[in-house]
Short mmCIF file of C-alpha atoms and ligand atoms in Angstrom, two decimals:
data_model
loop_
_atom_site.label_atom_id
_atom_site.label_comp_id
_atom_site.label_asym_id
_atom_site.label_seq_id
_atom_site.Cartn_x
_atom_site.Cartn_y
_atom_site.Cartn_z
CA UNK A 8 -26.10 61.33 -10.27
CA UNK A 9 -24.45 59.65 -7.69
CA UNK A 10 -20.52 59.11 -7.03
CA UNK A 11 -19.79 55.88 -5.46
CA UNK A 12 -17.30 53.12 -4.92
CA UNK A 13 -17.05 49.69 -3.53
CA UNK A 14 -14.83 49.42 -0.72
CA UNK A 15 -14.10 47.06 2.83
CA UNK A 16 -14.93 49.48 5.52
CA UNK A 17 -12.21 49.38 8.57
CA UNK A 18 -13.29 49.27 12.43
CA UNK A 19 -12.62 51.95 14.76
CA UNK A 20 -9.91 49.90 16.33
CA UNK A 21 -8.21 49.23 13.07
CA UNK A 22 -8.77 52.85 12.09
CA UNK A 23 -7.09 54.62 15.02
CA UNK A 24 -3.95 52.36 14.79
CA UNK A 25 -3.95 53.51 11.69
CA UNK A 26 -4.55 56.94 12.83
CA UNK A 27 -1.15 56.41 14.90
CA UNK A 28 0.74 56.90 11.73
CA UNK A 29 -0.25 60.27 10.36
CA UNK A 30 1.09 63.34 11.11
CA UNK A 31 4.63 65.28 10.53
CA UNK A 32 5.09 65.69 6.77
CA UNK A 33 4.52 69.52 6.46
CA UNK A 34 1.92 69.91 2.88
CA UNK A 35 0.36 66.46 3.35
CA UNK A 36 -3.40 66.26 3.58
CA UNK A 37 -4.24 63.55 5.71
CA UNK A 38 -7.19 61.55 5.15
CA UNK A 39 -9.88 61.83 8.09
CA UNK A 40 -9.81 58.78 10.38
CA UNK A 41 -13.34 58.43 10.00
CA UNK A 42 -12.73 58.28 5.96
CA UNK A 43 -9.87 55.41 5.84
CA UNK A 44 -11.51 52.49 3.67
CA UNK A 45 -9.62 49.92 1.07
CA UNK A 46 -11.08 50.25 -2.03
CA UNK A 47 -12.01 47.36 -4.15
CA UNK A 48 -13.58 49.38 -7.17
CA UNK A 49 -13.67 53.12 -7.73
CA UNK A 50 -16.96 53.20 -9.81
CA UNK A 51 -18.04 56.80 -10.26
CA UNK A 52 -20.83 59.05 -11.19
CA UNK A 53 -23.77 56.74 -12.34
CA UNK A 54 -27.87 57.64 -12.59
CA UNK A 55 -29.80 56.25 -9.54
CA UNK A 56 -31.17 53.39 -11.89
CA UNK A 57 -28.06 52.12 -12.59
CA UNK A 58 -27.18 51.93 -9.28
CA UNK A 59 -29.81 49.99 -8.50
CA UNK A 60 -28.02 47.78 -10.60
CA UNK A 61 -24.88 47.79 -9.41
CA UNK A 62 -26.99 47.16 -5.98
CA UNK A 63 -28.26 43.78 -7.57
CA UNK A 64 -25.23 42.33 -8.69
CA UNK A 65 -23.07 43.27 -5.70
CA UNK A 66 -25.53 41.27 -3.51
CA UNK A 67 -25.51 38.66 -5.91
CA UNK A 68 -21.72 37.79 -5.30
CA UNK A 69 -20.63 34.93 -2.89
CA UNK A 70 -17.34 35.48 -1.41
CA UNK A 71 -16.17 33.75 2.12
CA UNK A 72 -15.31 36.42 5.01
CA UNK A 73 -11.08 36.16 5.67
CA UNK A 74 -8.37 37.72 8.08
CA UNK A 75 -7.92 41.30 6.58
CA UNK A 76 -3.51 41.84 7.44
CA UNK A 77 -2.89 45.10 6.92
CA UNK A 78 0.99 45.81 6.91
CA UNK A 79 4.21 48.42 5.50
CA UNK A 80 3.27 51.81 4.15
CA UNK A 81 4.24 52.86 0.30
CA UNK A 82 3.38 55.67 -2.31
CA UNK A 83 2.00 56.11 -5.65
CA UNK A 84 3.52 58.47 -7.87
CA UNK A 85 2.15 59.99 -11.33
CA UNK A 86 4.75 62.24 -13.16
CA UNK A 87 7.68 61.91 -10.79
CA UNK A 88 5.56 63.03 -8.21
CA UNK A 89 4.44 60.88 -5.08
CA UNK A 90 0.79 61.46 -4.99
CA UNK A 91 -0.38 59.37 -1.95
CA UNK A 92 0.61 57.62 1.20
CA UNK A 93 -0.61 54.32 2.08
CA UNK A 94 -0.92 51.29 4.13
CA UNK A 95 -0.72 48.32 2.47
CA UNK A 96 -2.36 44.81 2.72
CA UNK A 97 -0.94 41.62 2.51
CA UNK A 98 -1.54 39.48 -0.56
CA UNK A 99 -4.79 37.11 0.62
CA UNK A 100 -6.06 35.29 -2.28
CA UNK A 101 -9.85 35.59 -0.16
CA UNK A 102 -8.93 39.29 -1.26
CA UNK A 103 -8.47 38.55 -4.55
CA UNK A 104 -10.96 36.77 -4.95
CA UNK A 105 -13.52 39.32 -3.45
CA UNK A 106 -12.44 41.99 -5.43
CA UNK A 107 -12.39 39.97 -8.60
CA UNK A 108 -15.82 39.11 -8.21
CA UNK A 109 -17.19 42.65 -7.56
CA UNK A 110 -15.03 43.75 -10.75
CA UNK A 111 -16.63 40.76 -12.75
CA UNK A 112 -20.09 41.84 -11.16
CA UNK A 113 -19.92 45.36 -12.12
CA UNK A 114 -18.56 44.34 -15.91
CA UNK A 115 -21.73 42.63 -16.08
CA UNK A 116 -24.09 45.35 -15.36
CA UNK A 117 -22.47 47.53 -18.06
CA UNK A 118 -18.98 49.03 -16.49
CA UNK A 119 -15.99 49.92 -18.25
CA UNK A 120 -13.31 47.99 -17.17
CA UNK A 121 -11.01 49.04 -14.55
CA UNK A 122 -7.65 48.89 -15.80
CA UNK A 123 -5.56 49.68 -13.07
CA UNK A 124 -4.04 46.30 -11.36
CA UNK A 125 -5.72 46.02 -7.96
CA UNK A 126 -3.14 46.72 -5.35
CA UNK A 127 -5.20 46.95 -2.06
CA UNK A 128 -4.28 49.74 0.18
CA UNK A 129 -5.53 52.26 3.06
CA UNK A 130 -5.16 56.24 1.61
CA UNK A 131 -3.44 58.14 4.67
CA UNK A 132 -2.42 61.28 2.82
CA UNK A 133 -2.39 62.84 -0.40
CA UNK A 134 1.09 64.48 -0.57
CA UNK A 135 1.39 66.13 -4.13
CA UNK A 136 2.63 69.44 -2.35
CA UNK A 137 4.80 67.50 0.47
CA UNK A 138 8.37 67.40 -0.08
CA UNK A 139 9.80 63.78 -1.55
CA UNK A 140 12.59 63.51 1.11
CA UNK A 141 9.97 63.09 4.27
CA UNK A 142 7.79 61.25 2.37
CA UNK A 143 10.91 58.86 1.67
CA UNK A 144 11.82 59.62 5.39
CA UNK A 145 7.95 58.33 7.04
CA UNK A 146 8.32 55.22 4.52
CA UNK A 147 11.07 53.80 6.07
CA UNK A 148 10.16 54.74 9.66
CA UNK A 149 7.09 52.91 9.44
CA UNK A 150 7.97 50.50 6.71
CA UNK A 151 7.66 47.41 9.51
CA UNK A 152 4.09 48.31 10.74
CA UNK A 153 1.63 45.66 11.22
CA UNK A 154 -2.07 46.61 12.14
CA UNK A 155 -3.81 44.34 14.40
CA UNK A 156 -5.08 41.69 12.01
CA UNK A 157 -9.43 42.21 11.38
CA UNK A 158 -11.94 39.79 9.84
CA UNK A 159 -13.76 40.79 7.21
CA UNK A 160 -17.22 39.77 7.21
CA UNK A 161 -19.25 42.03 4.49
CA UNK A 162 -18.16 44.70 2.06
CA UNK A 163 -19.68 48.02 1.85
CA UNK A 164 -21.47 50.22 -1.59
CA UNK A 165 -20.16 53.81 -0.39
CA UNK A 166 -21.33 57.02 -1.69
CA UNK A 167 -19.32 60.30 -1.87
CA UNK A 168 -19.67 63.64 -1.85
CA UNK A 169 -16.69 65.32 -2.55
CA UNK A 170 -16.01 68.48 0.10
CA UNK A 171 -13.57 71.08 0.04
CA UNK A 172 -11.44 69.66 3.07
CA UNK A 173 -12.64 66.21 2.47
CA UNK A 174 -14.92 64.17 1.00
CA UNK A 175 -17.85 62.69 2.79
CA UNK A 176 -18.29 59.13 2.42
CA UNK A 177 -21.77 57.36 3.22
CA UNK A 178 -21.66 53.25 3.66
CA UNK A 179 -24.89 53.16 1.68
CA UNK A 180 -25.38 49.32 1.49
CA UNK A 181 -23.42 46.02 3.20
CA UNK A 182 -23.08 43.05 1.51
CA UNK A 183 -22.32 39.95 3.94
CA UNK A 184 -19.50 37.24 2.97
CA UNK A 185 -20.65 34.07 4.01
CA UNK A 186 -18.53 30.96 5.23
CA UNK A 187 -20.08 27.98 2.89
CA UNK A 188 -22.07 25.88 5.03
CA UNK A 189 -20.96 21.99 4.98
CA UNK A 190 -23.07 20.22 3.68
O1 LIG B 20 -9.07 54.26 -1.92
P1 LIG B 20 -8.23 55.37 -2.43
O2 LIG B 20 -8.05 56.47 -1.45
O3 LIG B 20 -6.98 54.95 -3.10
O4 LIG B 20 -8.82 58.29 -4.84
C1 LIG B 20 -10.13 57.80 -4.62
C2 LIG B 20 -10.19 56.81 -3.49
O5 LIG B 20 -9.08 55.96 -3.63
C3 LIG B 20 -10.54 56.93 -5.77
O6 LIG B 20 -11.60 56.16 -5.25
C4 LIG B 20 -11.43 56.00 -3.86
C5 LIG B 20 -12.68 56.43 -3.14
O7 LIG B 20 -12.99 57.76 -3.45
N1 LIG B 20 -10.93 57.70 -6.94
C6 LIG B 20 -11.48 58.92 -6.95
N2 LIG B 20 -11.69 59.31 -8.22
C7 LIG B 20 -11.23 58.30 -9.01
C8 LIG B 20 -11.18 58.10 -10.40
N3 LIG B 20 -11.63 59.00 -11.27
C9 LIG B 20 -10.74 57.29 -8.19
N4 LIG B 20 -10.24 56.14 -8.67
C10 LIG B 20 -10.20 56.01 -10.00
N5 LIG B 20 -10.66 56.94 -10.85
#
């Protein structure tokens, strides 16, 4: 079986701005700079054959490249507690539209839906164990942070392999967006 997920992968510049953020909420476990990614589908454990075709119909989709803004920092919470730490990414309809494709793609080839609302983001910490009040506290420190804006020009089939510090996540296959040629 293989675990794996479709996600934009950052570049190194991108990542170690990011990178500038973390730090100084005791109990937070910070993601690995070389790990930070924004997901656009969490897909799972799946036999090699159907990944072959989940392969098939992620190079099938068309999508144009576009201006990746990644800006503020918020949380997710599940039963009162705040679970994660992120950077957020401005609304970009390219964005939506990538991710809506890949979700439509993926239906296709036999996946559950995903019923979560996609709310694009960059995982900095998982802080279950970190106290609420510094969490609160690093939000609105760094609530004004903009990144350096990026262009995105493919998106990436990652595997993972979940460790016991972190997990270990393999760009597997990239799938180029392509600006439509005029005709
Ligand atoms: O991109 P982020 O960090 O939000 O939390 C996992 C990570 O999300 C998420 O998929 C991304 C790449 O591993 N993930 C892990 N298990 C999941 C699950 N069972 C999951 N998302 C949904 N359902």
């Amino acid at each position: 079986m293989l675990r794996l997920f479709v996600a934009l992968a950052l570049p190194a510049s991108l990542r170690a701005e990011i990178a500038g953020l973390a730090g100084g909420i005791p109990g937070a476990r910070w993601v690995p700079p070389e790990n930070y990614h924004l997901t656009l589908r969490f897909i799972g454990e799946i036999e090699p054959w159907r990944a072959q075709e989940v392969d098939d119909a992620l190079a099938a989709i068309r999508a144009r490249p576009f201006t990746l803004q990644l800006a503020g920092v918020g949380t997710f919470e599940k039963a009162g507690r705040i679970q994660s730490l992120w950077v957020g990414a401005e609304r970009n309809d390219a964005l939506t539209h990538l991710q809506t494709k890949v979700e439509t793609a993926l239906q296709r080839v036999g996946l559950a839906p995903e019923r979560k609302r996609f709310s694009p983001h960059v995982t900095l910490a998982r802080t279950d164990r970190a106290a609420p009040e510094k969490l609160m506290a690093f939000v609105q420190a760094y609530n004004l942070f903009r990144a350096t804006p990026v262009e995105v020009e493919h998106f990436t089939l990652f595997s993972s392999r979940l460790g016991k510090e972190a997990s270990v996540y393999t760009p597997e296959v990239d799938y180029d967006l392509v600006a439509r040629v005029a005709a």
